[in-house]
mmCIF file of C-alpha atoms in Angstrom:
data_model
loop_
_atom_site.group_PDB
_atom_site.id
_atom_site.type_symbol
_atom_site.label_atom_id
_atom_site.label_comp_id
_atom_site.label_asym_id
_atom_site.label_seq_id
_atom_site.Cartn_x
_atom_site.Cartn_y
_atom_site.Cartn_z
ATOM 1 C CA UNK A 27 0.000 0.000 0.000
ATOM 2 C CA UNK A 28 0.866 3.543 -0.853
ATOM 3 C CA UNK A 29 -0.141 7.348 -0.279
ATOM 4 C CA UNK A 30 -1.716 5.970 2.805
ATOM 5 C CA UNK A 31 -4.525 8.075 5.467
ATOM 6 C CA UNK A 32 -5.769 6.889 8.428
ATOM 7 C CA UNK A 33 -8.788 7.965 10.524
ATOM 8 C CA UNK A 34 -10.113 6.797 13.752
ATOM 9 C CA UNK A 35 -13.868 7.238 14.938
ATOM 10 C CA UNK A 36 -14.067 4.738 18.168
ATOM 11 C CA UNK A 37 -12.514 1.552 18.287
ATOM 12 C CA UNK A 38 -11.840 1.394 15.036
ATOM 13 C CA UNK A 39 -9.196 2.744 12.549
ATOM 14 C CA UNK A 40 -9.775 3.369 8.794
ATOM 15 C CA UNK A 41 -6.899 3.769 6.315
ATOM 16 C CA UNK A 42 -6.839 4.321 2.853
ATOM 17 C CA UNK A 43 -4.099 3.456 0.503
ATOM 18 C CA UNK A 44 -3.360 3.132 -3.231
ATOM 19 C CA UNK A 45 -2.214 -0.480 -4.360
ATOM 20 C CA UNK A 46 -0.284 -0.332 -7.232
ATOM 21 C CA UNK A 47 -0.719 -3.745 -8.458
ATOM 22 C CA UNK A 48 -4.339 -3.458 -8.851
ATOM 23 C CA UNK A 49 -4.060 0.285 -10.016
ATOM 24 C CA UNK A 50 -7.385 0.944 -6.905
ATOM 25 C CA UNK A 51 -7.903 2.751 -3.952
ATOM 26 C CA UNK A 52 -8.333 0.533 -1.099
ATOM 27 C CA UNK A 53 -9.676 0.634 2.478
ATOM 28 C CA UNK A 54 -8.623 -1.336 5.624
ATOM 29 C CA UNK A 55 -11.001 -1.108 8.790
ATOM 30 C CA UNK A 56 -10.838 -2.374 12.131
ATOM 31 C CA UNK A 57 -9.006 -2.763 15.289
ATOM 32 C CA UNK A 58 -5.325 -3.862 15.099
ATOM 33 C CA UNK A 59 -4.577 -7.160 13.690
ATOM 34 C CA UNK A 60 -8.240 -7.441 13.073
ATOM 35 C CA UNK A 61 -8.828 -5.638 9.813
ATOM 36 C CA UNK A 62 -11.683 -5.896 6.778
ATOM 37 C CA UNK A 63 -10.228 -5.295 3.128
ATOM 38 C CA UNK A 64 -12.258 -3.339 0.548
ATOM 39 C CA UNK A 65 -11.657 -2.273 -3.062
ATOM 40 C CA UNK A 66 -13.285 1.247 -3.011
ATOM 41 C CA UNK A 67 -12.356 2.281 -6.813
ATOM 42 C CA UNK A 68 -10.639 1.057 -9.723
ATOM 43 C CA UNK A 69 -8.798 2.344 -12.485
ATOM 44 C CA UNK A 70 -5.559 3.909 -11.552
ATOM 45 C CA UNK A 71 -6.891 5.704 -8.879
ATOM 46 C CA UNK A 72 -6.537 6.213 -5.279
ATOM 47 C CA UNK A 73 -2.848 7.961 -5.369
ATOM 48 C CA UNK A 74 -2.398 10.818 -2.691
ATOM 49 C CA UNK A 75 -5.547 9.911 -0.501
ATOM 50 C CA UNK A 76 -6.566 11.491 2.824
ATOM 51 C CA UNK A 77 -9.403 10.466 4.709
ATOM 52 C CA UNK A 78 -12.187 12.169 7.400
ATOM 53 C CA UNK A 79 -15.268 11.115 9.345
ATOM 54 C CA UNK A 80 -17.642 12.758 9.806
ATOM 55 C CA UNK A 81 -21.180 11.288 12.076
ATOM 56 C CA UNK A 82 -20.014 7.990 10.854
ATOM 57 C CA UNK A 83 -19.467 8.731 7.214
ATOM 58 C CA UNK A 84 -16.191 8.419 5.130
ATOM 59 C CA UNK A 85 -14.945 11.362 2.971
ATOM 60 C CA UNK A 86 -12.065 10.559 1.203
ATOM 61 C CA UNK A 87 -9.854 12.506 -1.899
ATOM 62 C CA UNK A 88 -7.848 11.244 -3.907
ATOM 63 C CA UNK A 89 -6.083 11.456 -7.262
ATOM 64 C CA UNK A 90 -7.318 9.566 -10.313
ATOM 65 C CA UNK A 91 -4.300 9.250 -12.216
ATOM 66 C CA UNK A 92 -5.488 7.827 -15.090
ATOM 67 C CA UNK A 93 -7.696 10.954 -15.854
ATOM 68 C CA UNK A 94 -5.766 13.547 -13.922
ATOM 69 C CA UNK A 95 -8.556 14.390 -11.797
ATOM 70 C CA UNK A 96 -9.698 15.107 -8.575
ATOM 71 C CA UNK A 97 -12.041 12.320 -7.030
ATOM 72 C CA UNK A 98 -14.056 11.972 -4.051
ATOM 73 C CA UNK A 99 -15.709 9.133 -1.948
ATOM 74 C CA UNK A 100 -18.282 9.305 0.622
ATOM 75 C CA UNK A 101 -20.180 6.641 2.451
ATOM 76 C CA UNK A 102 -19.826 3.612 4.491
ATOM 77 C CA UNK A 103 -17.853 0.063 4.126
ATOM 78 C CA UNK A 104 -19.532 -1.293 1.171
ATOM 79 C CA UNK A 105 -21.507 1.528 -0.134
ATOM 80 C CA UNK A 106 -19.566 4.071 -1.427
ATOM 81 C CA UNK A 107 -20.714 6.848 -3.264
ATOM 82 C CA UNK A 108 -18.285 9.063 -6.118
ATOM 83 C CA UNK A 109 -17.467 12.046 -7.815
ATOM 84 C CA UNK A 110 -15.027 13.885 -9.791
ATOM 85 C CA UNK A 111 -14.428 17.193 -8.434
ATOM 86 C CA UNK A 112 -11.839 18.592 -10.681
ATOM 87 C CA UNK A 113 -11.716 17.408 -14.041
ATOM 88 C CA UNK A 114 -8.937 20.407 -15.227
ATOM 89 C CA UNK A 115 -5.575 18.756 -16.629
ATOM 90 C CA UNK A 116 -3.024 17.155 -14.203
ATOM 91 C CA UNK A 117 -4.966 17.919 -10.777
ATOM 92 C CA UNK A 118 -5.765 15.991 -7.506
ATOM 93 C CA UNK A 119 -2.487 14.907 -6.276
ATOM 94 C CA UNK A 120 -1.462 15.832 -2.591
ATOM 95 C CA UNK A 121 -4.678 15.799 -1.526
ATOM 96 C CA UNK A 122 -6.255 17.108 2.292
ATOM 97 C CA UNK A 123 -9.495 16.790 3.489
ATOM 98 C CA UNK A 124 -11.447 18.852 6.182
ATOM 99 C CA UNK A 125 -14.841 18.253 7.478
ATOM 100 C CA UNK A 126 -16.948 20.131 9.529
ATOM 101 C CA UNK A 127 -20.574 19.306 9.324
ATOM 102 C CA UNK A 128 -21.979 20.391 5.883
ATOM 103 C CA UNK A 129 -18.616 22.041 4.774
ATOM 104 C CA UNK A 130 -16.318 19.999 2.920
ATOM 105 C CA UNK A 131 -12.946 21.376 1.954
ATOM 106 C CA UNK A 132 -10.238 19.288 0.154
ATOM 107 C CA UNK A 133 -6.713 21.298 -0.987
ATOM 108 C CA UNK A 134 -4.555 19.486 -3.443
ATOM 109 C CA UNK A 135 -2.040 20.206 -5.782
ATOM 110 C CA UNK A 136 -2.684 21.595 -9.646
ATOM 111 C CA UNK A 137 0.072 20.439 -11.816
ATOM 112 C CA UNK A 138 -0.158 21.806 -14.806
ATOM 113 C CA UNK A 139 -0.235 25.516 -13.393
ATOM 114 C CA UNK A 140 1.971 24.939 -9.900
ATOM 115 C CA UNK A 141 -1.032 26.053 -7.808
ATOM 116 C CA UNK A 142 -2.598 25.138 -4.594
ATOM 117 C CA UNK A 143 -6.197 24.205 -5.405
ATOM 118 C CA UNK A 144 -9.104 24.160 -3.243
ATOM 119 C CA UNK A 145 -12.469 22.246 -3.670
ATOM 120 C CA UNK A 146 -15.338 23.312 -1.139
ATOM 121 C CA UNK A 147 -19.060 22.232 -0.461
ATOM 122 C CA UNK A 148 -21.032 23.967 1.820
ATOM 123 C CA UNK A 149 -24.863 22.487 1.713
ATOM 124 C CA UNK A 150 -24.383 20.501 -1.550
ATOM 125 C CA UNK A 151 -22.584 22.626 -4.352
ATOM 126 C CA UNK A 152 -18.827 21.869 -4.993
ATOM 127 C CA UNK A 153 -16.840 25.318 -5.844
ATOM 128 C CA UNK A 154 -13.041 25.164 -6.606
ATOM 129 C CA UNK A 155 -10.498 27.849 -6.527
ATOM 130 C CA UNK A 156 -6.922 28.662 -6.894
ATOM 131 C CA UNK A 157 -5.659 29.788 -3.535
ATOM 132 C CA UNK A 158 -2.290 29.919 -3.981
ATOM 133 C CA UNK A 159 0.931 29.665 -6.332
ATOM 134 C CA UNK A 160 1.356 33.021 -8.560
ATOM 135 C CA UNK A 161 4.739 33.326 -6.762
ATOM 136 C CA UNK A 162 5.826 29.849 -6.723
ATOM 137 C CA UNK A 163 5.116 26.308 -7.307
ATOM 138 C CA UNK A 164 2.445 25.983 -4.293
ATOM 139 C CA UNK A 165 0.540 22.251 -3.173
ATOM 140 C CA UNK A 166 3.182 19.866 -2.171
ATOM 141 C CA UNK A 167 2.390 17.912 0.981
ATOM 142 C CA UNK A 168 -0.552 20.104 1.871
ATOM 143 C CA UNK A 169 -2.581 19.751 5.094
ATOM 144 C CA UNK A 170 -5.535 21.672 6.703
ATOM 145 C CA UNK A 171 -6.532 22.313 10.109
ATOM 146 C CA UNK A 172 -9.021 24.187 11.760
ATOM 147 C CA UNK A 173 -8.808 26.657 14.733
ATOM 148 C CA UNK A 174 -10.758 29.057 16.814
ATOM 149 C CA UNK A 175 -13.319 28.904 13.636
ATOM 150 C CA UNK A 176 -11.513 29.219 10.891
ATOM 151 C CA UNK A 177 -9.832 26.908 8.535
ATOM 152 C CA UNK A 178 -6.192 26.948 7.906
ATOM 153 C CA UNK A 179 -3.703 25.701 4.670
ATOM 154 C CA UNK A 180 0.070 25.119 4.682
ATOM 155 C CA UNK A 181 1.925 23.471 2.013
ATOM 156 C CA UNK A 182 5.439 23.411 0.725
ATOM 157 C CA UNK A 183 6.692 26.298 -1.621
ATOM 158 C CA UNK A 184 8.793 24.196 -3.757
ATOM 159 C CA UNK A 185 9.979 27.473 -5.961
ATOM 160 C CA UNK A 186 10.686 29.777 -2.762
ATOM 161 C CA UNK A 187 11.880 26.813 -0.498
ATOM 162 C CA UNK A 188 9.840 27.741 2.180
ATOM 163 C CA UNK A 189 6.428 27.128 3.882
ATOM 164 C CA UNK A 190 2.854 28.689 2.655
ATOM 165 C CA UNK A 191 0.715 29.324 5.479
ATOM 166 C CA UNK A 192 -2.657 30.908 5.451
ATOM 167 C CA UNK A 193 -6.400 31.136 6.292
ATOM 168 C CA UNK A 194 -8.580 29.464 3.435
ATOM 169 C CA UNK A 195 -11.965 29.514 5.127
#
């Protein structure tokens, strides 16, 4: 397994990972040494994948490297639900996910432009934006955290060497 994410709600863990044999995104649930295997998707997919819970449902991003997209799971073990959320050229890799109720936020890397990328849902409509990378080549190893309120990025500024750090929501 590769590009793995783990989440815990409970007793029990869930982690995602990318098996390169199969080319699929898989998921491994359970308690240590006590784990259920699933084939989520198929199809080169399932490269840079984070994962969140939310009131027991799975959200997970990922890349869909066969298309170059942005893709996106929700659901439960078994019944899985998908969509693309950024079909531009050569996005979805580095992927973070944040969940908060009804707001969804995943930030990921755009490689065709160096940018930091941002899908959101708020009540049912997915928006994306460019947040970052005018100065630099912006969305390497992003993550996203949320305090006092608001929702924070940082990545890797692989141009400038340094850290991007800033409010996104």
């Amino acid at each position: 397994g590769m590009f793995t994410a783990i989440a815990i709600d409970g007793d029990t863990e869930y982690i995602t990972y990318y098996d390169a044999a199969q080319g699929a995104l898989k998921l491994a649930y359970g308690t240590s040494g006590n784990y259920t295997l699933e084939v989520i998707d198929t199809g080169n997919v399932g490269q840079w994948s984070s994962i969140a819970i939310e009131n027991g449902q799975l959200h997970i991003a990922y890349h869909d490297q066969g298309n170059q997209n942005l893709k996106y799971a929700t659901g439960t073990p078994g019944n899985f639900s998908f969509e693309i959320l950024d079909d531009s050229d050569m996005v979805g890799a580095d992927t973070d996910i944040f969940v908060n109720g009804t707001t969804i936020s995943v930030v990921y890397f755009d490689g065709k432009n160096n940018n930091l990328k941002q899908a959101s849902n708020n009540g049912g409509t997915w928006t994306t934006s460019t947040l970052a990378g005018e100065d630099g080549a912006l969305g390497f190893h992003n993550e996203l955290a949320s305090y006092e309120g608001s929702l924070y990025g940082a990545c890797y500024d692989y141009t400038n060497k340094t850290i991007w750090f800033s409010v996104v929501e």
